[in-house]
PDB file of C-alpha atoms in Angstrom:
ATOM      1  CA  UNK A1460     -18.766   6.455  -5.563  1.00  0.00           C
ATOM      2  CA  UNK A1461     -16.485   9.321  -4.801  1.00  0.00           C
ATOM      3  CA  UNK A1462     -18.299  12.628  -4.199  1.00  0.00           C
ATOM      4  CA  UNK A1463     -17.550  15.357  -6.712  1.00  0.00           C
ATOM      5  CA  UNK A1464     -16.385  17.762  -5.572  1.00  0.00           C
ATOM      6  CA  UNK A1465     -14.471  16.150  -2.698  1.00  0.00           C
ATOM      7  CA  UNK A1466     -15.409  17.566   0.746  1.00  0.00           C
ATOM      8  CA  UNK A1467     -12.856  19.925   2.365  1.00  0.00           C
ATOM      9  CA  UNK A1468     -10.909  18.735   5.197  1.00  0.00           C
ATOM     10  CA  UNK A1469      -7.386  17.438   6.218  1.00  0.00           C
ATOM     11  CA  UNK A1470      -5.999  14.185   5.094  1.00  0.00           C
ATOM     12  CA  UNK A1471      -7.418  11.222   7.079  1.00  0.00           C
ATOM     13  CA  UNK A1472     -10.956  12.796   7.248  1.00  0.00           C
ATOM     14  CA  UNK A1473     -13.705  10.121   6.971  1.00  0.00           C
ATOM     15  CA  UNK A1474     -15.973  10.742   3.981  1.00  0.00           C
ATOM     16  CA  UNK A1475     -18.303   7.761   4.072  1.00  0.00           C
ATOM     17  CA  UNK A1476     -18.760   4.441   5.885  1.00  0.00           C
ATOM     18  CA  UNK A1477     -20.814   1.334   5.471  1.00  0.00           C
ATOM     19  CA  UNK A1478     -21.415  -1.549   7.874  1.00  0.00           C
ATOM     20  CA  UNK A1479     -20.335  -4.851   6.286  1.00  0.00           C
ATOM     21  CA  UNK A1480     -23.000  -7.332   7.517  1.00  0.00           C
ATOM     22  CA  UNK A1481     -21.488 -10.263   5.854  1.00  0.00           C
ATOM     23  CA  UNK A1482     -17.815  -9.750   6.947  1.00  0.00           C
ATOM     24  CA  UNK A1483     -17.303  -9.288  10.733  1.00  0.00           C
ATOM     25  CA  UNK A1484     -15.971 -11.059  13.737  1.00  0.00           C
ATOM     26  CA  UNK A1485     -17.757 -12.048  16.827  1.00  0.00           C
ATOM     27  CA  UNK A1486     -18.172  -8.959  19.068  1.00  0.00           C
ATOM     28  CA  UNK A1487     -16.837  -6.535  16.468  1.00  0.00           C
ATOM     29  CA  UNK A1488     -18.198  -4.477  13.599  1.00  0.00           C
ATOM     30  CA  UNK A1489     -16.574  -4.133  10.303  1.00  0.00           C
ATOM     31  CA  UNK A1490     -16.930  -1.250   7.874  1.00  0.00           C
ATOM     32  CA  UNK A1491     -16.034  -0.105   4.448  1.00  0.00           C
ATOM     33  CA  UNK A1492     -14.686   3.337   4.668  1.00  0.00           C
ATOM     34  CA  UNK A1493     -13.821   6.188   2.215  1.00  0.00           C
ATOM     35  CA  UNK A1494     -11.450   8.964   3.453  1.00  0.00           C
ATOM     36  CA  UNK A1495      -9.439  11.888   2.193  1.00  0.00           C
ATOM     37  CA  UNK A1496      -5.752  11.488   1.492  1.00  0.00           C
ATOM     38  CA  UNK A1497      -3.132  13.300  -0.671  1.00  0.00           C
ATOM     39  CA  UNK A1498      -1.402  12.218  -3.803  1.00  0.00           C
ATOM     40  CA  UNK A1499       2.328  12.608  -4.338  1.00  0.00           C
ATOM     41  CA  UNK A1500       1.608  15.705  -6.417  1.00  0.00           C
ATOM     42  CA  UNK A1501      -0.154  17.259  -3.353  1.00  0.00           C
ATOM     43  CA  UNK A1502      -3.713  16.898  -4.679  1.00  0.00           C
ATOM     44  CA  UNK A1503      -6.583  15.785  -2.391  1.00  0.00           C
ATOM     45  CA  UNK A1504      -7.824  12.335  -3.155  1.00  0.00           C
ATOM     46  CA  UNK A1505     -10.331   9.847  -1.904  1.00  0.00           C
ATOM     47  CA  UNK A1506      -9.139   6.376  -0.778  1.00  0.00           C
ATOM     48  CA  UNK A1507     -11.142   3.405   0.374  1.00  0.00           C
ATOM     49  CA  UNK A1508     -10.474   0.610   2.802  1.00  0.00           C
ATOM     50  CA  UNK A1509     -11.858  -1.462   5.795  1.00  0.00           C
ATOM     51  CA  UNK A1510     -12.042  -0.766   9.486  1.00  0.00           C
ATOM     52  CA  UNK A1511     -13.136  -2.809  12.457  1.00  0.00           C
ATOM     53  CA  UNK A1512     -13.416  -2.518  16.306  1.00  0.00           C
ATOM     54  CA  UNK A1513     -15.155  -4.129  19.197  1.00  0.00           C
ATOM     55  CA  UNK A1514     -18.655  -3.469  20.150  1.00  0.00           C
ATOM     56  CA  UNK A1515     -17.435  -3.494  23.733  1.00  0.00           C
ATOM     57  CA  UNK A1516     -16.745  -0.168  25.438  1.00  0.00           C
ATOM     58  CA  UNK A1517     -13.205   1.170  24.820  1.00  0.00           C
ATOM     59  CA  UNK A1518     -10.711   1.534  27.649  1.00  0.00           C
ATOM     60  CA  UNK A1519     -10.319   4.966  29.246  1.00  0.00           C
ATOM     61  CA  UNK A1520      -7.233   5.895  27.260  1.00  0.00           C
ATOM     62  CA  UNK A1521      -8.847   4.628  23.961  1.00  0.00           C
ATOM     63  CA  UNK A1522      -8.387   1.634  21.912  1.00  0.00           C
ATOM     64  CA  UNK A1523      -4.902   0.529  20.752  1.00  0.00           C
ATOM     65  CA  UNK A1524      -4.744   0.871  16.975  1.00  0.00           C
ATOM     66  CA  UNK A1525      -3.294  -1.337  14.104  1.00  0.00           C
ATOM     67  CA  UNK A1526      -3.127  -0.305  10.510  1.00  0.00           C
ATOM     68  CA  UNK A1527      -2.632  -2.732   7.670  1.00  0.00           C
ATOM     69  CA  UNK A1528      -0.933  -2.472   4.349  1.00  0.00           C
ATOM     70  CA  UNK A1529      -2.157  -5.410   2.156  1.00  0.00           C
ATOM     71  CA  UNK A1530      -0.226  -7.627  -0.273  1.00  0.00           C
ATOM     72  CA  UNK A1531      -0.410  -7.406  -4.100  1.00  0.00           C
ATOM     73  CA  UNK A1532      -3.854  -7.713  -5.587  1.00  0.00           C
ATOM     74  CA  UNK A1533      -3.424  -5.699  -8.779  1.00  0.00           C
ATOM     75  CA  UNK A1534      -4.068  -2.226  -9.988  1.00  0.00           C
ATOM     76  CA  UNK A1535      -7.559  -2.287 -11.541  1.00  0.00           C
ATOM     77  CA  UNK A1536     -10.401  -1.008  -9.208  1.00  0.00           C
ATOM     78  CA  UNK A1537     -12.076  -4.434  -8.895  1.00  0.00           C
ATOM     79  CA  UNK A1538      -8.878  -5.741  -7.222  1.00  0.00           C
ATOM     80  CA  UNK A1539      -9.545  -3.511  -4.092  1.00  0.00           C
ATOM     81  CA  UNK A1540      -9.990  -5.587  -0.939  1.00  0.00           C
ATOM     82  CA  UNK A1541     -12.914  -3.485   0.235  1.00  0.00           C
ATOM     83  CA  UNK A1542     -14.657  -4.396  -3.160  1.00  0.00           C
ATOM     84  CA  UNK A1543     -14.012  -8.082  -2.973  1.00  0.00           C
ATOM     85  CA  UNK A1544     -14.368  -8.417   0.733  1.00  0.00           C
ATOM     86  CA  UNK A1545     -11.206 -10.497   0.773  1.00  0.00           C
ATOM     87  CA  UNK A1546      -8.190  -9.276   2.759  1.00  0.00           C
ATOM     88  CA  UNK A1547      -6.067 -12.056   4.147  1.00  0.00           C
ATOM     89  CA  UNK A1548      -4.106  -9.660   6.391  1.00  0.00           C
ATOM     90  CA  UNK A1549      -7.336  -8.059   7.778  1.00  0.00           C
ATOM     91  CA  UNK A1550      -8.624 -11.518   8.648  1.00  0.00           C
ATOM     92  CA  UNK A1551      -5.558 -12.518  10.421  1.00  0.00           C
ATOM     93  CA  UNK A1552      -5.278  -9.247  12.498  1.00  0.00           C
ATOM     94  CA  UNK A1553      -9.020  -9.181  13.303  1.00  0.00           C
ATOM     95  CA  UNK A1554      -9.006 -12.823  14.442  1.00  0.00           C
ATOM     96  CA  UNK A1555      -6.362 -12.014  16.954  1.00  0.00           C
ATOM     97  CA  UNK A1556      -7.196  -8.359  17.954  1.00  0.00           C
ATOM     98  CA  UNK A1557     -10.886  -7.677  17.085  1.00  0.00           C
ATOM     99  CA  UNK A1558     -11.881  -7.592  20.816  1.00  0.00           C
ATOM    100  CA  UNK A1559      -9.432  -4.946  21.730  1.00  0.00           C
ATOM    101  CA  UNK A1560      -7.977  -2.918  18.850  1.00  0.00           C
ATOM    102  CA  UNK A1561      -9.187  -0.358  16.312  1.00  0.00           C
ATOM    103  CA  UNK A1562      -8.051  -1.859  13.044  1.00  0.00           C
ATOM    104  CA  UNK A1563      -7.856  -0.268   9.596  1.00  0.00           C
ATOM    105  CA  UNK A1564      -6.763  -1.596   6.165  1.00  0.00           C
ATOM    106  CA  UNK A1565      -6.383   0.703   3.328  1.00  0.00           C
ATOM    107  CA  UNK A1566      -7.079  -0.294  -0.272  1.00  0.00           C
ATOM    108  CA  UNK A1567      -4.300   2.213  -1.293  1.00  0.00           C
ATOM    109  CA  UNK A1568      -4.654   5.193  -3.574  1.00  0.00           C
ATOM    110  CA  UNK A1569      -6.403   4.402  -6.906  1.00  0.00           C
ATOM    111  CA  UNK A1570      -7.626   0.963  -5.963  1.00  0.00           C
ATOM    112  CA  UNK A1571     -11.410   1.242  -6.120  1.00  0.00           C
ATOM    113  CA  UNK A1572     -11.225   5.013  -6.590  1.00  0.00           C
ATOM    114  CA  UNK A1573     -10.410   7.323  -9.585  1.00  0.00           C
ATOM    115  CA  UNK A1574      -6.942   7.203 -11.045  1.00  0.00           C
ATOM    116  CA  UNK A1575      -4.424   4.462 -11.542  1.00  0.00           C
ATOM    117  CA  UNK A1576      -3.027   2.805  -8.304  1.00  0.00           C
ATOM    118  CA  UNK A1577       0.709   3.893  -7.704  1.00  0.00           C
ATOM    119  CA  UNK A1578       1.792   0.411  -7.116  1.00  0.00           C
ATOM    120  CA  UNK A1579       4.872   0.065  -4.801  1.00  0.00           C
ATOM    121  CA  UNK A1580       5.255   3.875  -4.757  1.00  0.00           C
ATOM    122  CA  UNK A1581       6.284   4.091  -1.163  1.00  0.00           C
ATOM    123  CA  UNK A1582       5.097   7.567  -0.112  1.00  0.00           C
ATOM    124  CA  UNK A1583       1.717   6.989  -1.610  1.00  0.00           C
ATOM    125  CA  UNK A1584       1.341   3.606   0.246  1.00  0.00           C
ATOM    126  CA  UNK A1585       2.518   5.142   3.463  1.00  0.00           C
ATOM    127  CA  UNK A1586       0.071   8.062   3.349  1.00  0.00           C
ATOM    128  CA  UNK A1587      -2.893   5.801   2.417  1.00  0.00           C
ATOM    129  CA  UNK A1588      -2.000   3.309   5.297  1.00  0.00           C
ATOM    130  CA  UNK A1589      -1.680   6.117   7.938  1.00  0.00           C
ATOM    131  CA  UNK A1590      -4.695   8.008   6.831  1.00  0.00           C
ATOM    132  CA  UNK A1591      -6.846   4.789   6.953  1.00  0.00           C
ATOM    133  CA  UNK A1592      -6.463   4.604  10.784  1.00  0.00           C
ATOM    134  CA  UNK A1593      -7.043   8.369  11.159  1.00  0.00           C
ATOM    135  CA  UNK A1594     -10.317   7.915   9.403  1.00  0.00           C
ATOM    136  CA  UNK A1595     -11.332   4.788  11.217  1.00  0.00           C
ATOM    137  CA  UNK A1596     -10.959   6.746  14.484  1.00  0.00           C
ATOM    138  CA  UNK A1597     -13.812   8.928  13.302  1.00  0.00           C
ATOM    139  CA  UNK A1598     -16.385   6.157  13.075  1.00  0.00           C
ATOM    140  CA  UNK A1599     -19.098   6.272  15.856  1.00  0.00           C
ATOM    141  CA  UNK A1600     -17.796   4.919  19.149  1.00  0.00           C
ATOM    142  CA  UNK A1601     -14.362   4.021  17.682  1.00  0.00           C
ATOM    143  CA  UNK A1602     -12.560   5.888  20.538  1.00  0.00           C
ATOM    144  CA  UNK A1603      -9.043   5.786  19.225  1.00  0.00           C
ATOM    145  CA  UNK A1604      -6.107   5.916  21.639  1.00  0.00           C
ATOM    146  CA  UNK A1605      -2.680   7.062  20.345  1.00  0.00           C
ATOM    147  CA  UNK A1606      -0.618   3.976  20.129  1.00  0.00           C
ATOM    148  CA  UNK A1607      -0.267   2.547  16.640  1.00  0.00           C
ATOM    149  CA  UNK A1608       1.026  -0.748  15.287  1.00  0.00           C
ATOM    150  CA  UNK A1609       1.845  -0.985  11.565  1.00  0.00           C
ATOM    151  CA  UNK A1610       1.460  -4.352   9.778  1.00  0.00           C
ATOM    152  CA  UNK A1611       2.056  -5.428   6.218  1.00  0.00           C
ATOM    153  CA  UNK A1612       3.076  -8.420   4.016  1.00  0.00           C
ATOM    154  CA  UNK A1613       4.669  -8.554   0.412  1.00  0.00           C
ATOM    155  CA  UNK A1614       3.485  -5.313  -1.112  1.00  0.00           C
ATOM    156  CA  UNK A1615       2.182  -4.500   2.280  1.00  0.00           C
ATOM    157  CA  UNK A1616       5.639  -5.166   3.878  1.00  0.00           C
ATOM    158  CA  UNK A1617       6.989  -2.421   1.638  1.00  0.00           C
ATOM    159  CA  UNK A1618       3.844  -0.208   2.446  1.00  0.00           C
ATOM    160  CA  UNK A1619       4.283  -0.846   6.222  1.00  0.00           C
ATOM    161  CA  UNK A1620       7.872   0.326   6.214  1.00  0.00           C
ATOM    162  CA  UNK A1621       6.947   3.404   4.354  1.00  0.00           C
ATOM    163  CA  UNK A1622       3.926   4.074   6.672  1.00  0.00           C
ATOM    164  CA  UNK A1623       6.373   3.974   9.532  1.00  0.00           C
ATOM    165  CA  UNK A1624       8.718   6.231   7.536  1.00  0.00           C
ATOM    166  CA  UNK A1625       6.169   8.879   7.017  1.00  0.00           C
ATOM    167  CA  UNK A1626       4.204   8.668  10.179  1.00  0.00           C
ATOM    168  CA  UNK A1627       6.102  11.238  12.300  1.00  0.00           C
ATOM    169  CA  UNK A1628       5.586  13.982   9.767  1.00  0.00           C
ATOM    170  CA  UNK A1629       2.210  12.839   8.411  1.00  0.00           C
ATOM    171  CA  UNK A1630       0.478  12.078  11.717  1.00  0.00           C
ATOM    172  CA  UNK A1631       2.604  13.509  14.557  1.00  0.00           C
ATOM    173  CA  UNK A1632      -0.071  12.869  17.158  1.00  0.00           C
ATOM    174  CA  UNK A1633       0.245   9.099  16.595  1.00  0.00           C
ATOM    175  CA  UNK A1634       2.736   7.066  18.627  1.00  0.00           C
ATOM    176  CA  UNK A1635       4.073   4.259  16.526  1.00  0.00           C
ATOM    177  CA  UNK A1636       4.869   1.445  18.935  1.00  0.00           C
ATOM    178  CA  UNK A1637       6.032  -1.171  16.334  1.00  0.00           C
ATOM    179  CA  UNK A1638       6.194  -2.129  12.623  1.00  0.00           C
ATOM    180  CA  UNK A1639       5.821  -5.641  11.211  1.00  0.00           C
ATOM    181  CA  UNK A1640       7.072  -6.045   7.654  1.00  0.00           C
ATOM    182  CA  UNK A1641       6.792  -9.513   6.048  1.00  0.00           C
ATOM    183  CA  UNK A1642       8.592 -10.349   2.821  1.00  0.00           C
ATOM    184  CA  UNK A1643       8.800  -6.697   1.736  1.00  0.00           C
ATOM    185  CA  UNK A1644       8.869  -6.073  -1.991  1.00  0.00           C
ATOM    186  CA  UNK A1645      11.250  -3.334  -1.088  1.00  0.00           C
ATOM    187  CA  UNK A1646      13.900  -3.170  -3.718  1.00  0.00           C
ATOM    188  CA  UNK A1647      12.038  -1.353  -6.450  1.00  0.00           C
ATOM    189  CA  UNK A1648      15.201  -0.237  -8.157  1.00  0.00           C
ATOM    190  CA  UNK A1649      16.044  -3.928  -8.599  1.00  0.00           C
ATOM    191  CA  UNK A1650      12.529  -4.767  -9.931  1.00  0.00           C
ATOM    192  CA  UNK A1651      12.927  -2.009 -12.538  1.00  0.00           C
ATOM    193  CA  UNK A1652      16.368  -3.225 -13.550  1.00  0.00           C
ATOM    194  CA  UNK A1653      15.041  -6.837 -13.807  1.00  0.00           C
ATOM    195  CA  UNK A1654      11.898  -5.865 -15.481  1.00  0.00           C
ATOM    196  CA  UNK A1655      12.532  -7.869 -18.612  1.00  0.00           C
ATOM    197  CA  UNK A1656      12.669 -11.002 -16.408  1.00  0.00           C
ATOM    198  CA  UNK A1657       9.812 -10.298 -13.955  1.00  0.00           C
ATOM    199  CA  UNK A1658       7.462  -9.041 -16.788  1.00  0.00           C
ATOM    200  CA  UNK A1659       4.133  -8.942 -14.852  1.00  0.00           C
ATOM    201  CA  UNK A1660       5.674  -7.359 -11.699  1.00  0.00           C
ATOM    202  CA  UNK A1661       7.821  -4.989 -13.893  1.00  0.00           C
ATOM    203  CA  UNK A1662       4.791  -3.829 -15.833  1.00  0.00           C
ATOM    204  CA  UNK A1663       2.810  -3.132 -12.644  1.00  0.00           C
ATOM    205  CA  UNK A1664       5.765  -1.163 -11.136  1.00  0.00           C
ATOM    206  CA  UNK A1665       6.119   0.866 -14.298  1.00  0.00           C
ATOM    207  CA  UNK A1666       2.349   1.586 -14.309  1.00  0.00           C
ATOM    208  CA  UNK A1667       2.527   2.501 -10.585  1.00  0.00           C
ATOM    209  CA  UNK A1668       5.475   4.907 -11.048  1.00  0.00           C
ATOM    210  CA  UNK A1669       3.841   6.536 -14.147  1.00  0.00           C
ATOM    211  CA  UNK A1670       0.628   7.014 -12.102  1.00  0.00           C
ATOM    212  CA  UNK A1671       2.465   8.877  -9.351  1.00  0.00           C
ATOM    213  CA  UNK A1672       4.931  10.765 -11.665  1.00  0.00           C
ATOM    214  CA  UNK A1673       3.070  11.458 -14.934  1.00  0.00           C
ATOM    215  CA  UNK A1674       5.845  13.327 -16.428  1.00  0.00           C
ATOM    216  CA  UNK A1675       8.118  10.310 -16.734  1.00  0.00           C
ATOM    217  CA  UNK A1676       8.288   8.923 -20.273  1.00  0.00           C
ATOM    218  CA  UNK A1677       7.073   5.338 -20.492  1.00  0.00           C
ATOM    219  CA  UNK A1678       8.466   5.014 -24.086  1.00  0.00           C
ATOM    220  CA  UNK A1679      11.960   5.202 -22.559  1.00  0.00           C
ATOM    221  CA  UNK A1680      11.490   1.880 -20.920  1.00  0.00           C
ATOM    222  CA  UNK A1681       8.605   0.103 -22.846  1.00  0.00           C
ATOM    223  CA  UNK A1682       8.419  -0.789 -26.552  1.00  0.00           C
ATOM    224  CA  UNK A1683       5.074  -0.050 -28.396  1.00  0.00           C
ATOM    225  CA  UNK A1684       4.171  -3.747 -27.661  1.00  0.00           C
ATOM    226  CA  UNK A1685       4.966  -3.230 -23.967  1.00  0.00           C
ATOM    227  CA  UNK A1686       2.883  -0.040 -23.773  1.00  0.00           C
ATOM    228  CA  UNK A1687      -0.046  -2.057 -25.272  1.00  0.00           C
ATOM    229  CA  UNK A1688       0.340  -4.783 -22.767  1.00  0.00           C
ATOM    230  CA  UNK A1689       0.567  -2.163 -20.033  1.00  0.00           C
ATOM    231  CA  UNK A1690      -2.984  -1.457 -20.594  1.00  0.00           C
ATOM    232  CA  UNK A1691      -3.892  -4.790 -18.995  1.00  0.00           C
ATOM    233  CA  UNK A1692      -3.132  -3.318 -15.550  1.00  0.00           C
ATOM    234  CA  UNK A1693      -6.473  -1.354 -15.765  1.00  0.00           C
ATOM    235  CA  UNK A1694      -8.663  -4.329 -16.565  1.00  0.00           C
ATOM    236  CA  UNK A1695      -7.402  -7.294 -14.757  1.00  0.00           C
ATOM    237  CA  UNK A1696      -6.044  -8.162 -11.315  1.00  0.00           C
ATOM    238  CA  UNK A1697      -2.421  -9.381 -10.669  1.00  0.00           C
ATOM    239  CA  UNK A1698      -2.875 -12.800 -12.302  1.00  0.00           C
ATOM    240  CA  UNK A1699      -4.412 -11.297 -15.347  1.00  0.00           C
ATOM    241  CA  UNK A1700      -1.414  -8.876 -15.844  1.00  0.00           C
ATOM    242  CA  UNK A1701       0.981 -11.720 -15.405  1.00  0.00           C
ATOM    243  CA  UNK A1702      -0.879 -13.767 -18.077  1.00  0.00           C
ATOM    244  CA  UNK A1703      -0.984 -10.826 -20.505  1.00  0.00           C
ATOM    245  CA  UNK A1704       2.849 -10.212 -20.032  1.00  0.00           C
ATOM    246  CA  UNK A1705       3.711 -13.909 -20.400  1.00  0.00           C
ATOM    247  CA  UNK A1706       1.437 -14.303 -23.518  1.00  0.00           C
ATOM    248  CA  UNK A1707       3.143 -11.538 -25.589  1.00  0.00           C
ATOM    249  CA  UNK A1708       5.589 -12.862 -28.099  1.00  0.00           C
ATOM    250  CA  UNK A1709       7.152  -9.465 -28.626  1.00  0.00           C
ATOM    251  CA  UNK A1710       9.823  -7.640 -26.673  1.00  0.00           C
ATOM    252  CA  UNK A1711       8.110  -5.527 -23.991  1.00  0.00           C
ATOM    253  CA  UNK A1712      11.166  -3.635 -22.610  1.00  0.00           C
ATOM    254  CA  UNK A1713      13.427  -1.388 -24.485  1.00  0.00           C
ATOM    255  CA  UNK A1714      17.154  -2.139 -24.357  1.00  0.00           C
ATOM    256  CA  UNK A1715      18.775  -0.495 -21.273  1.00  0.00           C
ATOM    257  CA  UNK A1716      15.544   1.453 -20.594  1.00  0.00           C
ATOM    258  CA  UNK A1717      15.665   0.766 -16.916  1.00  0.00           C
ATOM    259  CA  UNK A1718      18.956   2.499 -16.821  1.00  0.00           C
ATOM    260  CA  UNK A1719      17.588   5.789 -18.154  1.00  0.00           C
ATOM    261  CA  UNK A1720      18.130   8.526 -15.594  1.00  0.00           C
ATOM    262  CA  UNK A1721      14.492   9.092 -14.776  1.00  0.00           C
ATOM    263  CA  UNK A1722      13.485   5.451 -14.381  1.00  0.00           C
ATOM    264  CA  UNK A1723      16.624   4.516 -12.443  1.00  0.00           C
ATOM    265  CA  UNK A1724      16.146   7.485 -10.010  1.00  0.00           C
ATOM    266  CA  UNK A1725      12.472   6.870  -9.469  1.00  0.00           C
ATOM    267  CA  UNK A1726      12.953   3.140  -8.932  1.00  0.00           C
ATOM    268  CA  UNK A1727      15.531   3.494  -6.246  1.00  0.00           C
ATOM    269  CA  UNK A1728      13.487   6.282  -4.658  1.00  0.00           C
ATOM    270  CA  UNK A1729      10.743   3.816  -3.677  1.00  0.00           C
ATOM    271  CA  UNK A1730      13.184   1.505  -1.760  1.00  0.00           C
ATOM    272  CA  UNK A1731      12.205   1.184   1.834  1.00  0.00           C
ATOM    273  CA  UNK A1732      14.307   1.830   4.973  1.00  0.00           C
ATOM    274  CA  UNK A1733      16.368   4.686   3.551  1.00  0.00           C
ATOM    275  CA  UNK A1734      15.711   7.133   6.415  1.00  0.00           C
ATOM    276  CA  UNK A1735      15.824   7.018  10.121  1.00  0.00           C
ATOM    277  CA  UNK A1736      12.371   6.771  11.625  1.00  0.00           C
ATOM    278  CA  UNK A1737      11.180   6.715  15.248  1.00  0.00           C
ATOM    279  CA  UNK A1738      12.717   4.608  17.838  1.00  0.00           C
ATOM    280  CA  UNK A1739       9.968   1.878  17.799  1.00  0.00           C
ATOM    281  CA  UNK A1740      11.116  -1.558  16.776  1.00  0.00           C
ATOM    282  CA  UNK A1741      10.804  -3.031  13.283  1.00  0.00           C
ATOM    283  CA  UNK A1742      10.227  -6.748  12.857  1.00  0.00           C
ATOM    284  CA  UNK A1743      11.391  -8.100   9.507  1.00  0.00           C
ATOM    285  CA  UNK A1744      10.386 -11.607   8.537  1.00  0.00           C
ATOM    286  CA  UNK A1745      10.924 -13.519   5.297  1.00  0.00           C
ATOM    287  CA  UNK A1746      10.662 -17.150   4.256  1.00  0.00           C
ATOM    288  CA  UNK A1747      13.094 -19.242   2.266  1.00  0.00           C
ATOM    289  CA  UNK A1748      10.016 -20.849   0.809  1.00  0.00           C
ATOM    290  CA  UNK A1749       8.647 -17.610  -0.479  1.00  0.00           C
ATOM    291  CA  UNK A1750       7.864 -18.085  -4.144  1.00  0.00           C
ATOM    292  CA  UNK A1751       7.174 -14.480  -5.243  1.00  0.00           C
ATOM    293  CA  UNK A1752       9.478 -12.062  -3.447  1.00  0.00           C
ATOM    294  CA  UNK A1753      13.084 -13.291  -3.283  1.00  0.00           C
ATOM    295  CA  UNK A1754      14.635 -13.454   0.175  1.00  0.00           C
ATOM    296  CA  UNK A1755      17.589 -11.366  -1.193  1.00  0.00           C
ATOM    297  CA  UNK A1756      15.369  -8.394  -0.876  1.00  0.00           C
ATOM    298  CA  UNK A1757      15.278  -8.508   2.880  1.00  0.00           C
ATOM    299  CA  UNK A1758      19.065  -8.203   3.338  1.00  0.00           C
ATOM    300  CA  UNK A1759      19.560  -4.627   2.167  1.00  0.00           C
ATOM    301  CA  UNK A1760      16.444  -3.539   4.036  1.00  0.00           C
ATOM    302  CA  UNK A1761      17.856  -4.922   7.154  1.00  0.00           C
ATOM    303  CA  UNK A1762      21.234  -3.339   6.519  1.00  0.00           C
ATOM    304  CA  UNK A1763      19.678   0.080   5.836  1.00  0.00           C
ATOM    305  CA  UNK A1764      17.293   0.056   8.830  1.00  0.00           C
ATOM    306  CA  UNK A1765      19.952  -1.032  11.299  1.00  0.00           C
ATOM    307  CA  UNK A1766      22.374   1.483   9.919  1.00  0.00           C
ATOM    308  CA  UNK A1767      19.763   4.126  10.864  1.00  0.00           C
ATOM    309  CA  UNK A1768      19.600   2.681  14.340  1.00  0.00           C
TER     310      UNK A1768
END
């Protein structure tokens, strides 16, 4: 439960932690964490996630750090990885680095905490991902260093690129040494434009943008039937939203709604790789066999990031 009122402090302040006895790797301790972050509107919020580090003594200069942005689980609170105890990316990173690194994995804003999750809203994902590792560093005996690696896949591939993009301003004391982005769902403007064809994903993106930018008018892009189906994002995880969208016999999207100035602008504003970041390398990987995020998404990301050096 989120304390009311929230404690005072800068973003990345650890609020609560809980050892997960049933989820840990040999020689390491895994925690559920709650920490302060900041919404797009500038309001203090609580975000939850996971953290892990070795029980062995840290090196003199502190533990190297990895922060993880997870793939799509949904928008409803019960879909948060720290609630379910299931986080595939966390497991992969822990299995390789639990003996040496301080690891954090955000649930993202609104997943498991009050408010709707701003799904695929880049700055929100980036802040949550960076603040998770700042909070993890405040756990007893965490002993954080300054070097940070950023990891993410699918939605998390998008989140990882945005974490890298906001890191210099959001956490200037951290030294980002590399970012891995796998199959990033980066072209949010494209998803908005194709929402009538990718109904489930389209609905979650619309819900996410509305959560971050409450003044945007949903009726410009969704019919009354679409607005009714949109409510499914608050009760089911991703597969439930996909089923609800597929089951509807009515039109969910308004004609040309994705081309309305507000929705077109806010969609493109979430695209990743649009600004020059630090000089640390970015590794982009996508598979031709990927059945969810089309490989055509990776090309403009590569072109934009390379154009920025």
